[in-house]
Every structure is written in C-alpha cells, then in structure tokens.
mmCIF file of C-alpha atoms and ligand atoms in Angstrom:
data_model
loop_
_atom_site.group_PDB
_atom_site.id
_atom_site.type_symbol
_atom_site.label_atom_id
_atom_site.label_comp_id
_atom_site.label_asym_id
_atom_site.label_seq_id
_atom_site.Cartn_x
_atom_site.Cartn_y
_atom_site.Cartn_z
ATOM 1 C CA MET A 1 -84.471 -178.596 -5.491
ATOM 2 C CA SER A 2 -80.576 -178.329 -5.535
ATOM 3 C CA ARG A 3 -79.307 -175.490 -3.669
ATOM 4 C CA THR A 4 -75.946 -175.792 -5.071
ATOM 5 C CA ILE A 5 -74.375 -172.665 -6.774
ATOM 6 C CA VAL A 6 -71.034 -172.466 -8.580
ATOM 7 C CA VAL A 7 -69.050 -169.618 -6.991
ATOM 8 C CA GLY A 8 -65.951 -167.945 -8.388
ATOM 9 C CA ALA A 9 -63.378 -166.064 -6.207
ATOM 10 C CA ALA A 10 -61.811 -163.503 -8.763
ATOM 11 C CA GLN A 11 -58.576 -162.343 -7.001
ATOM 12 C CA LEU A 12 -56.872 -159.386 -8.507
ATOM 13 C CA GLY A 13 -53.208 -158.665 -8.615
ATOM 14 C CA PRO A 14 -51.695 -155.330 -7.965
ATOM 15 C CA ILE A 15 -53.445 -152.019 -9.255
ATOM 16 C CA GLY A 16 -51.192 -149.124 -9.611
ATOM 17 C CA ARG A 17 -51.882 -145.650 -8.245
ATOM 18 C CA HIS A 18 -52.652 -144.037 -11.609
ATOM 19 C CA GLU A 19 -54.165 -147.267 -13.248
ATOM 20 C CA PRO A 20 -57.483 -145.910 -14.798
ATOM 21 C CA ARG A 21 -60.685 -147.359 -13.589
ATOM 22 C CA ALA A 22 -61.522 -148.632 -17.071
ATOM 23 C CA ALA A 23 -58.208 -150.723 -17.155
ATOM 24 C CA VAL A 24 -59.222 -152.438 -13.811
ATOM 25 C CA VAL A 25 -62.690 -153.037 -15.078
ATOM 26 C CA GLU A 26 -61.220 -154.751 -18.260
ATOM 27 C CA ARG A 27 -59.280 -157.019 -15.868
ATOM 28 C CA MET A 28 -62.262 -157.870 -14.164
ATOM 29 C CA LEU A 29 -64.363 -158.511 -17.294
ATOM 30 C CA ALA A 30 -61.630 -160.987 -18.169
ATOM 31 C CA LEU A 31 -62.071 -163.015 -14.898
ATOM 32 C CA LEU A 32 -65.997 -162.632 -15.296
ATOM 33 C CA ARG A 33 -65.788 -164.289 -18.661
ATOM 34 C CA GLU A 34 -63.532 -167.135 -17.384
ATOM 35 C CA ALA A 35 -66.036 -167.515 -14.493
ATOM 36 C CA SER A 36 -68.873 -167.865 -17.079
ATOM 37 C CA SER A 37 -66.980 -170.528 -19.025
ATOM 38 C CA ARG A 38 -66.738 -172.383 -15.807
ATOM 39 C CA GLY A 39 -70.543 -172.106 -15.091
ATOM 40 C CA CYS A 40 -70.130 -169.771 -12.061
ATOM 41 C CA GLU A 41 -73.391 -168.053 -10.872
ATOM 42 C CA LEU A 42 -71.703 -165.680 -8.450
ATOM 43 C CA VAL A 43 -68.192 -163.998 -8.657
ATOM 44 C CA VAL A 44 -66.577 -162.428 -5.632
ATOM 45 C CA PHE A 45 -64.193 -159.498 -6.290
ATOM 46 C CA PRO A 46 -61.912 -157.994 -3.629
ATOM 47 C CA GLU A 47 -62.160 -154.947 -1.087
ATOM 48 C CA LEU A 48 -61.710 -151.576 -2.989
ATOM 49 C CA ALA A 49 -61.416 -153.456 -5.984
ATOM 50 C CA LEU A 50 -61.460 -150.534 -8.472
ATOM 51 C CA THR A 51 -58.380 -148.827 -7.440
ATOM 52 C CA THR A 52 -55.098 -149.246 -5.610
ATOM 53 C CA PHE A 53 -55.370 -149.454 -1.784
ATOM 54 C CA PHE A 54 -54.937 -145.878 -1.032
ATOM 55 C CA PRO A 55 -55.019 -145.715 2.683
ATOM 56 C CA ARG A 56 -51.469 -146.620 2.542
ATOM 57 C CA TRP A 57 -50.783 -142.867 1.803
ATOM 58 C CA TYR A 58 -51.211 -139.799 3.835
ATOM 59 C CA PHE A 59 -53.126 -137.296 1.567
ATOM 60 C CA MET A 60 -53.459 -133.599 2.964
ATOM 61 C CA GLU A 61 -56.108 -132.557 0.267
ATOM 62 C CA GLN A 62 -59.537 -134.175 0.392
ATOM 63 C CA ALA A 63 -59.677 -133.820 -3.448
ATOM 64 C CA GLU A 64 -56.430 -136.040 -3.648
ATOM 65 C CA ILE A 65 -58.439 -138.811 -1.588
ATOM 66 C CA ASP A 66 -61.761 -138.375 -3.429
ATOM 67 C CA VAL A 67 -60.347 -139.427 -6.730
ATOM 68 C CA PHE A 68 -60.437 -142.924 -5.326
ATOM 69 C CA PHE A 69 -64.174 -142.883 -4.468
ATOM 70 C CA GLU A 70 -67.274 -143.745 -6.489
ATOM 71 C CA ARG A 71 -70.099 -141.159 -6.378
ATOM 72 C CA GLU A 72 -72.454 -143.583 -8.157
ATOM 73 C CA MET A 73 -72.715 -147.349 -8.606
ATOM 74 C CA PRO A 74 -72.724 -148.126 -11.418
ATOM 75 C CA GLY A 75 -70.818 -145.177 -12.770
ATOM 76 C CA PRO A 76 -69.295 -144.475 -16.218
ATOM 77 C CA ASP A 77 -66.397 -146.722 -15.758
ATOM 78 C CA THR A 78 -68.407 -149.550 -13.945
ATOM 79 C CA GLN A 79 -71.252 -149.849 -16.066
ATOM 80 C CA ALA A 80 -69.533 -152.227 -18.244
ATOM 81 C CA LEU A 81 -69.159 -154.798 -15.578
ATOM 82 C CA PHE A 82 -72.844 -154.630 -14.668
ATOM 83 C CA ASP A 83 -73.732 -155.076 -18.160
ATOM 84 C CA GLU A 84 -71.489 -157.999 -19.027
ATOM 85 C CA ALA A 85 -72.460 -159.687 -15.882
ATOM 86 C CA ARG A 86 -76.163 -159.439 -16.614
ATOM 87 C CA ALA A 87 -75.523 -160.465 -20.150
ATOM 88 C CA LEU A 88 -73.656 -163.711 -18.782
ATOM 89 C CA ARG A 89 -76.214 -164.014 -16.319
ATOM 90 C CA ILE A 90 -73.668 -163.985 -13.374
ATOM 91 C CA GLY A 91 -74.065 -162.230 -10.025
ATOM 92 C CA PHE A 92 -71.177 -160.529 -8.335
ATOM 93 C CA HIS A 93 -69.909 -158.972 -5.153
ATOM 94 C CA LEU A 94 -67.999 -155.855 -5.327
ATOM 95 C CA GLY A 95 -65.867 -153.843 -2.959
ATOM 96 C CA TYR A 96 -65.251 -149.964 -3.639
ATOM 97 C CA ALA A 97 -64.801 -146.729 -1.850
ATOM 98 C CA GLU A 98 -68.229 -144.986 -1.578
ATOM 99 C CA LEU A 99 -68.761 -141.330 -1.484
ATOM 100 C CA THR A 100 -72.387 -140.164 -0.754
ATOM 101 C CA GLN A 101 -74.394 -137.369 0.682
ATOM 102 C CA ASP A 102 -76.699 -137.453 3.446
ATOM 103 C CA ALA A 103 -80.109 -135.568 3.743
ATOM 104 C CA ALA A 104 -78.487 -132.513 5.069
ATOM 105 C CA GLY A 105 -75.937 -132.362 2.071
ATOM 106 C CA GLN A 106 -72.955 -133.858 4.225
ATOM 107 C CA ARG A 107 -70.436 -135.776 2.308
ATOM 108 C CA ARG A 108 -69.937 -139.004 3.744
ATOM 109 C CA ARG A 109 -67.300 -141.737 2.858
ATOM 110 C CA PHE A 110 -67.341 -145.515 3.569
ATOM 111 C CA ASN A 111 -65.430 -148.728 2.711
ATOM 112 C CA THR A 112 -68.482 -150.560 0.850
ATOM 113 C CA ALA A 113 -69.317 -153.666 -0.842
ATOM 114 C CA ILE A 114 -72.418 -154.543 -2.882
ATOM 115 C CA MET A 115 -73.924 -157.852 -4.079
ATOM 116 C CA VAL A 116 -75.833 -157.982 -7.372
ATOM 117 C CA ASP A 117 -77.796 -160.779 -8.662
ATOM 118 C CA ALA A 118 -77.897 -162.534 -12.176
ATOM 119 C CA SER A 119 -80.572 -160.259 -13.324
ATOM 120 C CA GLY A 120 -78.527 -157.145 -12.341
ATOM 121 C CA ARG A 121 -80.699 -156.479 -9.353
ATOM 122 C CA LEU A 122 -78.835 -154.940 -6.207
ATOM 123 C CA VAL A 123 -79.259 -157.603 -3.681
ATOM 124 C CA GLY A 124 -77.600 -155.675 -0.756
ATOM 125 C CA LYS A 125 -75.039 -153.090 0.289
ATOM 126 C CA TYR A 126 -72.669 -153.390 3.348
ATOM 127 C CA ARG A 127 -70.399 -150.773 4.781
ATOM 128 C CA LYS A 128 -67.238 -151.862 6.794
ATOM 129 C CA VAL A 129 -67.657 -151.796 10.388
ATOM 130 C CA HIS A 130 -64.215 -152.754 11.616
ATOM 131 C CA LEU A 131 -61.769 -150.093 10.214
ATOM 132 C CA PRO A 132 -58.274 -150.889 11.082
ATOM 133 C CA GLY A 133 -55.211 -148.890 11.208
ATOM 134 C CA HIS A 134 -54.772 -145.286 12.644
ATOM 135 C CA ARG A 135 -56.342 -141.806 12.195
ATOM 136 C CA GLU A 136 -52.985 -139.894 12.289
ATOM 137 C CA PRO A 137 -50.140 -140.512 10.001
ATOM 138 C CA GLN A 138 -47.270 -142.558 11.381
ATOM 139 C CA PRO A 139 -44.022 -141.226 10.098
ATOM 140 C CA ALA A 140 -42.007 -144.047 11.557
ATOM 141 C CA PHE A 141 -44.004 -146.653 9.426
ATOM 142 C CA PRO A 142 -42.863 -147.672 5.849
ATOM 143 C CA PHE A 143 -46.359 -147.257 4.671
ATOM 144 C CA GLN A 144 -49.746 -145.890 6.394
ATOM 145 C CA HIS A 145 -52.805 -147.542 6.925
ATOM 146 C CA LEU A 146 -55.221 -144.575 7.295
ATOM 147 C CA GLU A 147 -58.671 -146.211 7.000
ATOM 148 C CA LYS A 148 -59.889 -144.732 10.265
ATOM 149 C CA ARG A 149 -59.026 -141.260 8.807
ATOM 150 C CA TYR A 150 -60.638 -141.740 5.257
ATOM 151 C CA PHE A 151 -63.826 -143.698 6.093
ATOM 152 C CA GLU A 152 -66.684 -143.681 8.514
ATOM 153 C CA VAL A 153 -67.517 -146.698 10.496
ATOM 154 C CA GLY A 154 -70.332 -148.370 8.436
ATOM 155 C CA ASP A 155 -73.978 -147.393 9.464
ATOM 156 C CA LEU A 156 -75.766 -150.507 7.938
ATOM 157 C CA GLY A 157 -75.105 -153.208 10.574
ATOM 158 C CA LEU A 158 -74.321 -156.586 9.371
ATOM 159 C CA PRO A 159 -77.559 -157.669 7.483
ATOM 160 C CA THR A 160 -78.015 -160.646 5.453
ATOM 161 C CA PHE A 161 -79.871 -160.992 2.222
ATOM 162 C CA ASP A 162 -82.080 -163.727 0.378
ATOM 163 C CA ALA A 163 -80.491 -164.373 -2.953
ATOM 164 C CA PHE A 164 -78.913 -167.060 -5.116
ATOM 165 C CA GLY A 165 -81.358 -169.672 -3.514
ATOM 166 C CA GLY A 166 -80.087 -169.112 -0.066
ATOM 167 C CA ARG A 167 -79.085 -166.540 2.734
ATOM 168 C CA VAL A 168 -76.035 -164.413 2.050
ATOM 169 C CA GLY A 169 -74.039 -161.822 3.875
ATOM 170 C CA MET A 170 -70.938 -159.591 3.273
ATOM 171 C CA CYS A 171 -68.075 -158.357 5.331
ATOM 172 C CA ILE A 172 -64.701 -156.628 4.348
ATOM 173 C CA CYS A 173 -61.272 -157.340 5.216
ATOM 174 C CA ASN A 174 -60.549 -156.665 8.831
ATOM 175 C CA ASP A 175 -63.982 -157.632 9.802
ATOM 176 C CA ARG A 176 -63.074 -161.281 9.152
ATOM 177 C CA ARG A 177 -60.769 -161.189 12.337
ATOM 178 C CA TRP A 178 -63.766 -160.411 14.617
ATOM 179 C CA PRO A 179 -65.756 -163.413 15.439
ATOM 180 C CA GLU A 180 -68.811 -160.936 16.328
ATOM 181 C CA THR A 181 -68.915 -160.447 12.448
ATOM 182 C CA PHE A 182 -69.572 -163.906 11.554
ATOM 183 C CA ARG A 183 -71.801 -164.724 14.656
ATOM 184 C CA VAL A 184 -74.292 -161.666 13.960
ATOM 185 C CA MET A 185 -74.890 -163.123 10.502
ATOM 186 C CA GLY A 186 -74.789 -166.669 11.945
ATOM 187 C CA LEU A 187 -77.610 -165.638 14.092
ATOM 188 C CA GLN A 188 -79.463 -164.786 10.902
ATOM 189 C CA GLY A 189 -78.898 -168.286 9.496
ATOM 190 C CA VAL A 190 -76.368 -166.962 6.960
ATOM 191 C CA GLU A 191 -75.225 -169.764 4.404
ATOM 192 C CA LEU A 192 -72.474 -167.816 2.319
ATOM 193 C CA VAL A 193 -70.421 -164.948 3.318
ATOM 194 C CA ALA A 194 -68.587 -162.976 0.752
ATOM 195 C CA LEU A 195 -65.685 -160.727 1.531
ATOM 196 C CA GLY A 196 -62.816 -159.008 -0.051
ATOM 197 C CA TYR A 197 -59.432 -158.075 1.484
ATOM 198 C CA ASN A 198 -56.239 -156.001 1.186
ATOM 199 C CA THR A 199 -53.773 -157.314 3.796
ATOM 200 C CA PRO A 200 -50.250 -156.153 3.893
ATOM 201 C CA VAL A 201 -47.675 -158.772 4.599
ATOM 202 C CA HIS A 202 -45.928 -156.298 7.013
ATOM 203 C CA TYR A 203 -47.589 -155.190 9.959
ATOM 204 C CA PRO A 204 -45.635 -152.335 11.386
ATOM 205 C CA PRO A 205 -46.916 -152.174 14.969
ATOM 206 C CA ALA A 206 -45.852 -155.843 15.447
ATOM 207 C CA PRO A 207 -43.600 -156.999 12.694
ATOM 208 C CA GLU A 208 -42.928 -160.308 14.481
ATOM 209 C CA LEU A 209 -46.395 -161.315 13.127
ATOM 210 C CA ASP A 210 -45.446 -160.951 9.543
ATOM 211 C CA ARG A 211 -44.687 -164.418 8.923
ATOM 212 C CA LEU A 212 -47.986 -165.472 10.038
ATOM 213 C CA GLN A 213 -50.228 -163.330 7.935
ATOM 214 C CA ASP A 214 -51.521 -166.024 5.701
ATOM 215 C CA PHE A 215 -52.142 -168.374 8.599
ATOM 216 C CA HIS A 216 -54.015 -165.570 10.306
ATOM 217 C CA ASN A 217 -56.131 -164.877 7.218
ATOM 218 C CA HIS A 218 -57.255 -168.358 6.922
ATOM 219 C CA LEU A 219 -57.617 -169.193 10.499
ATOM 220 C CA SER A 220 -59.869 -166.236 10.875
ATOM 221 C CA MET A 221 -62.079 -167.165 7.694
ATOM 222 C CA GLN A 222 -62.034 -170.726 8.556
ATOM 223 C CA ALA A 223 -63.255 -170.379 12.108
ATOM 224 C CA GLY A 224 -65.908 -168.016 10.830
ATOM 225 C CA ALA A 225 -67.140 -170.662 8.642
ATOM 226 C CA TYR A 226 -67.122 -173.638 10.836
ATOM 227 C CA GLN A 227 -68.298 -171.839 13.970
ATOM 228 C CA ASN A 228 -71.316 -170.731 12.141
ATOM 229 C CA GLY A 229 -71.829 -173.578 9.493
ATOM 230 C CA THR A 230 -71.517 -171.278 6.461
ATOM 231 C CA TRP A 231 -69.746 -170.913 3.330
ATOM 232 C CA VAL A 232 -67.036 -168.248 3.185
ATOM 233 C CA VAL A 233 -65.674 -166.731 -0.065
ATOM 234 C CA GLY A 234 -62.386 -164.759 0.822
ATOM 235 C CA VAL A 235 -60.830 -162.652 -1.937
ATOM 236 C CA ALA A 236 -57.665 -160.787 -2.034
ATOM 237 C CA LYS A 237 -56.119 -157.876 -3.820
ATOM 238 C CA ALA A 238 -52.703 -159.369 -3.969
ATOM 239 C CA GLY A 239 -49.015 -158.969 -4.964
ATOM 240 C CA CYS A 240 -46.633 -156.110 -4.924
ATOM 241 C CA GLU A 241 -48.618 -152.997 -5.091
ATOM 242 C CA GLU A 242 -46.785 -149.679 -5.209
ATOM 243 C CA GLY A 243 -43.992 -151.293 -3.340
ATOM 244 C CA CYS A 244 -46.391 -152.867 -0.516
ATOM 245 C CA ASP A 245 -46.622 -156.431 -0.684
ATOM 246 C CA LEU A 246 -50.180 -157.752 -0.103
ATOM 247 C CA ILE A 247 -50.850 -161.537 0.718
ATOM 248 C CA GLY A 248 -53.024 -163.588 -1.643
ATOM 249 C CA GLY A 249 -54.506 -166.982 -0.448
ATOM 250 C CA SER A 250 -58.024 -166.311 -1.824
ATOM 251 C CA CYS A 251 -60.163 -169.304 -0.999
ATOM 252 C CA ILE A 252 -63.547 -170.848 -0.859
ATOM 253 C CA ILE A 253 -64.086 -172.422 2.463
ATOM 254 C CA ALA A 254 -66.956 -175.168 3.158
ATOM 255 C CA PRO A 255 -69.187 -174.980 6.297
ATOM 256 C CA SER A 256 -66.954 -177.600 7.556
ATOM 257 C CA GLY A 257 -64.112 -175.078 7.831
ATOM 258 C CA GLU A 258 -62.092 -176.852 5.046
ATOM 259 C CA ILE A 259 -60.554 -174.809 2.188
ATOM 260 C CA ILE A 260 -61.703 -176.415 -1.026
ATOM 261 C CA ALA A 261 -60.300 -174.064 -3.450
ATOM 262 C CA ARG A 262 -57.432 -171.661 -3.224
ATOM 263 C CA CYS A 263 -55.643 -169.424 -5.461
ATOM 264 C CA ALA A 264 -51.974 -170.315 -6.221
ATOM 265 C CA THR A 265 -50.601 -167.013 -7.475
ATOM 266 C CA LEU A 266 -50.381 -163.328 -6.433
ATOM 267 C CA GLY A 267 -51.953 -162.029 -9.572
ATOM 268 C CA ASP A 268 -55.338 -161.920 -11.412
ATOM 269 C CA GLU A 269 -56.562 -165.334 -11.067
ATOM 270 C CA LEU A 270 -60.069 -167.284 -10.682
ATOM 271 C CA ILE A 271 -60.962 -170.170 -8.640
ATOM 272 C CA SER A 272 -64.253 -171.757 -8.372
ATOM 273 C CA ALA A 273 -66.290 -174.196 -6.498
ATOM 274 C CA GLU A 274 -69.713 -175.846 -6.337
ATOM 275 C CA CYS A 275 -71.251 -174.627 -2.884
ATOM 276 C CA ASP A 276 -74.166 -176.744 -1.793
ATOM 277 C CA LEU A 277 -75.895 -174.344 0.608
ATOM 278 C CA ASP A 278 -77.641 -177.413 2.195
ATOM 279 C CA ARG A 279 -74.358 -178.486 3.645
ATOM 280 C CA CYS A 280 -74.602 -175.799 6.162
ATOM 281 C CA GLN A 281 -77.266 -177.862 8.009
ATOM 282 C CA ALA A 282 -74.776 -180.382 9.015
ATOM 283 C CA LEU A 283 -73.479 -177.923 11.349
ATOM 284 C CA GLN A 284 -76.476 -175.373 11.828
ATOM 285 C CA ALA A 285 -78.781 -178.120 12.924
ATOM 286 C CA THR A 286 -76.464 -180.043 15.133
ATOM 287 C CA LEU A 287 -73.266 -178.974 16.716
ATOM 288 C CA PHE A 288 -73.981 -175.323 16.152
ATOM 289 C CA ASN A 289 -77.743 -175.277 16.628
ATOM 290 C CA PHE A 290 -77.654 -171.883 18.298
ATOM 291 C CA ALA A 291 -81.227 -172.098 19.717
ATOM 292 C CA LEU A 292 -80.328 -175.459 21.481
ATOM 293 C CA HIS A 293 -76.939 -174.880 22.618
ATOM 294 C CA ARG A 294 -75.935 -170.972 23.035
ATOM 295 C CA GLU A 295 -76.357 -169.443 26.616
ATOM 296 C CA PRO A 296 -76.443 -165.745 25.751
ATOM 297 C CA GLN A 297 -77.215 -165.038 29.424
ATOM 298 C CA HIS A 298 -73.528 -165.446 29.959
ATOM 299 C CA TYR A 299 -72.425 -163.334 27.014
ATOM 300 C CA GLY A 300 -73.466 -159.864 28.160
ATOM 301 C CA LEU A 301 -69.950 -158.431 28.085
ATOM 302 C CA ILE A 302 -69.671 -159.011 24.342
ATOM 303 C CA VAL A 303 -72.160 -156.048 23.880
ATOM 304 C CA GLU A 304 -71.754 -154.217 27.096
ATOM 305 C CA ARG A 305 -68.080 -153.569 27.012
ATOM 306 C CA LYS A 306 -65.928 -152.282 24.228
ATOM 307 C CA GLY A 307 -62.359 -152.819 25.653
ATOM 308 C CA VAL A 308 -60.975 -154.937 28.331
ATOM 309 C CA GLY A 309 -62.092 -154.094 31.912
ATOM 310 C CA PRO A 310 -62.246 -155.541 35.373
ATOM 311 C CA ARG A 311 -62.558 -159.453 35.653
ATOM 312 C CA LEU A 312 -65.998 -160.875 36.404
ATOM 313 C CA GLU A 313 -66.697 -162.346 39.921
ATOM 314 C CA SER A 314 -66.960 -165.945 39.681
ATOM 315 C CA GLY A 315 -70.122 -166.309 41.634
ATOM 316 C CA ASP A 316 -68.877 -169.752 43.068
ATOM 317 C CA PRO A 317 -70.303 -169.788 46.659
ATOM 318 C CA ALA A 318 -67.517 -172.382 47.761
HETATM 319 N N1 LIG B 401 -57.946 -153.643 4.531
HETATM 320 C C1 LIG B 401 -57.702 -154.118 5.784
HETATM 321 O O1 LIG B 401 -58.691 -154.105 6.500
HETATM 322 N N2 LIG B 401 -56.657 -154.697 6.044
HETATM 323 C C2 LIG B 401 -56.144 -155.151 7.357
HETATM 324 C C3 LIG B 401 -54.889 -154.961 7.477
HETATM 325 C C4 LIG B 401 -54.309 -155.361 8.927
HETATM 326 S S1 LIG B 401 -54.315 -153.968 9.966
HETATM 327 C C5 LIG B 401 -53.569 -152.629 9.540
HETATM 328 C C6 LIG B 401 -56.620 -156.366 7.496
HETATM 329 O O2 LIG B 401 -57.269 -156.815 8.745
HETATM 330 O O3 LIG B 401 -56.195 -157.495 6.858
#
C-alpha cells in the first residue's frame, strides 16, 4: 500500500496586532480550500498562527498578554477551521498560544502546536521546548523577543504519533536550530516533522547574522531532515508584521535534505508536495541506521551538560 501523502505548507503573511481571530481563520480557510483543490491530506500552519507575534512587545499587565492566548481548542473562533478541515477530509497542524490550568488551579502558558487528522481526531499536542529570546525587556533593542517571559518550557517532551499512515512529529520555530530536537524524534523513527516559525530578519544581539537568516533557516531544517532521514515541513509567518520583518522561505524538505517545494512570497501562500514516507528508508535503513552506526557511549555530555564545560581528556595512552 502506498504511503504517499500530499502535504500542504500554508504560509501566512503578517497578522496585525488588532486583527480579529475570525479574520485570520478566514485567511486560513482560504488556504485550506486551496489545499483541498490540490488534493492535500495534511496542511501545516505556522507557529502562533492565530495572532500577531506578540512576544515582540513588553506588556506589564498579564491581561494584555492573555488576549493572545487560547483557553480552549477548538474555541469559538477556531471551530470553523476544525469543521471545514473535517468536511474537506484534511488533517492539519496548528500553532497557538495555550492558556491552561493545572490540577491545583495554577494558570500555565505554553507555545503549543497540535496535529489533527482528516476525521477531526486530535493526533497529538506539542509544547515548545526551546524558548528563545530573553526574560527581561531589552530597552536598547528595536523590538523584544520575550518568549522566555511569556511561556513556560514545554512539559510534553518530543513525542511522535502514528497518523497519516506513518510516524509524525512536531516542533516549533527555535526548536529547529537544535539537532537534539530532530534526533530525539529520529530515534523514534519519525517520518515527517511539521513545524511553524516566526523568525525576524533582524537579530539584535548579533546583527551581523541578519543577512544569513534565510540560510540558517534552511540549513537547520535540511540538516534535521537528512540526518534523520525524515520529511520536514517548515512553515513561516512571513512579511512585515507591525514594523518587524519576518523571513518567509516556507518549504517541504525530502529525507535526502533537498527542498522540493518552496514559497516564493512573503504573504499568504500555499505550496504542496507528494511525500512518500517510504523514502525515509533510503537513509534510515542505510547511512543513518542508528542501531548499526550510532555510538551513544560517546555522547554522554549531550545529556549530562547544559552549557560548555571543561574539555574531555582524550584517553590516548600514547
Ligand atoms: N519564534 C522563534 O522561536 N523565533 C526565533 C527567533 C530567533 S531568536 C530571538 C527563531 O529561532 O527563529
């Protein structure tokens, strides 16, 4: 039986600070219908897809922050997306800001993504692990990146799920820059990783890197795909959003590491590709047959150390 799925990457252009959720969902519905006309079975939307990228502002009042969060999923504004996707028999991946309560009634906030299958079943949820930016406002910066202030580190690990005839995983934006993210899913035999991103062109702590933002975006995702023999679908929120330029470059990457479809604009745009999950075997069963070729006894520092520490003694007796 064929394990080819047609996947759409639904890039979104800028979303205004006061743009209502319902208007954003309308834009997403248009992309979903376009995806349906192209035979897509899974559509990937960006990180924090329902609102502007609000961590760029320092808000003093929690209530000002919480307007960007979803208390239920689906909620009143997102129900239409779930209904239309199910009617079209398309699964989707959606990033959003999640406000939840733990058993003790404590409010918790995560940068979250979910995957839903064609029948409307929730396949899985992921909460962003690698939160970039800073906790305290940086007055010298032209805009803020306060993810460390507004979100907790995800508490669900990096799980994979069996859906769409294969094994799928999720990560979110900054996660893609960390090889550990892909390898943890690779060790579960992941065959398709969906991820959304909001990446400013300007990086205030090291502006000399600005010209390389698109390169580093693709470099990270293509390496993650190739080194784990998996499909990667990376989807941007792009364009000039509230005065802040965000990169585009949404793409679908084959297990070989090659980009096989790529957005050409910085606005709402759908690209699609046929993804044969069996192509993962060309790498997962050969060059990156982990069981055969990994040597984890030499990788201890990866989990023992968080930051850089003393060098290892070589152990060379000569
Ligand atoms: N959303 C997100 O994670 N963005 C970061 C921006 C760079 S760090 C301030 C990224 O890794 O693309």
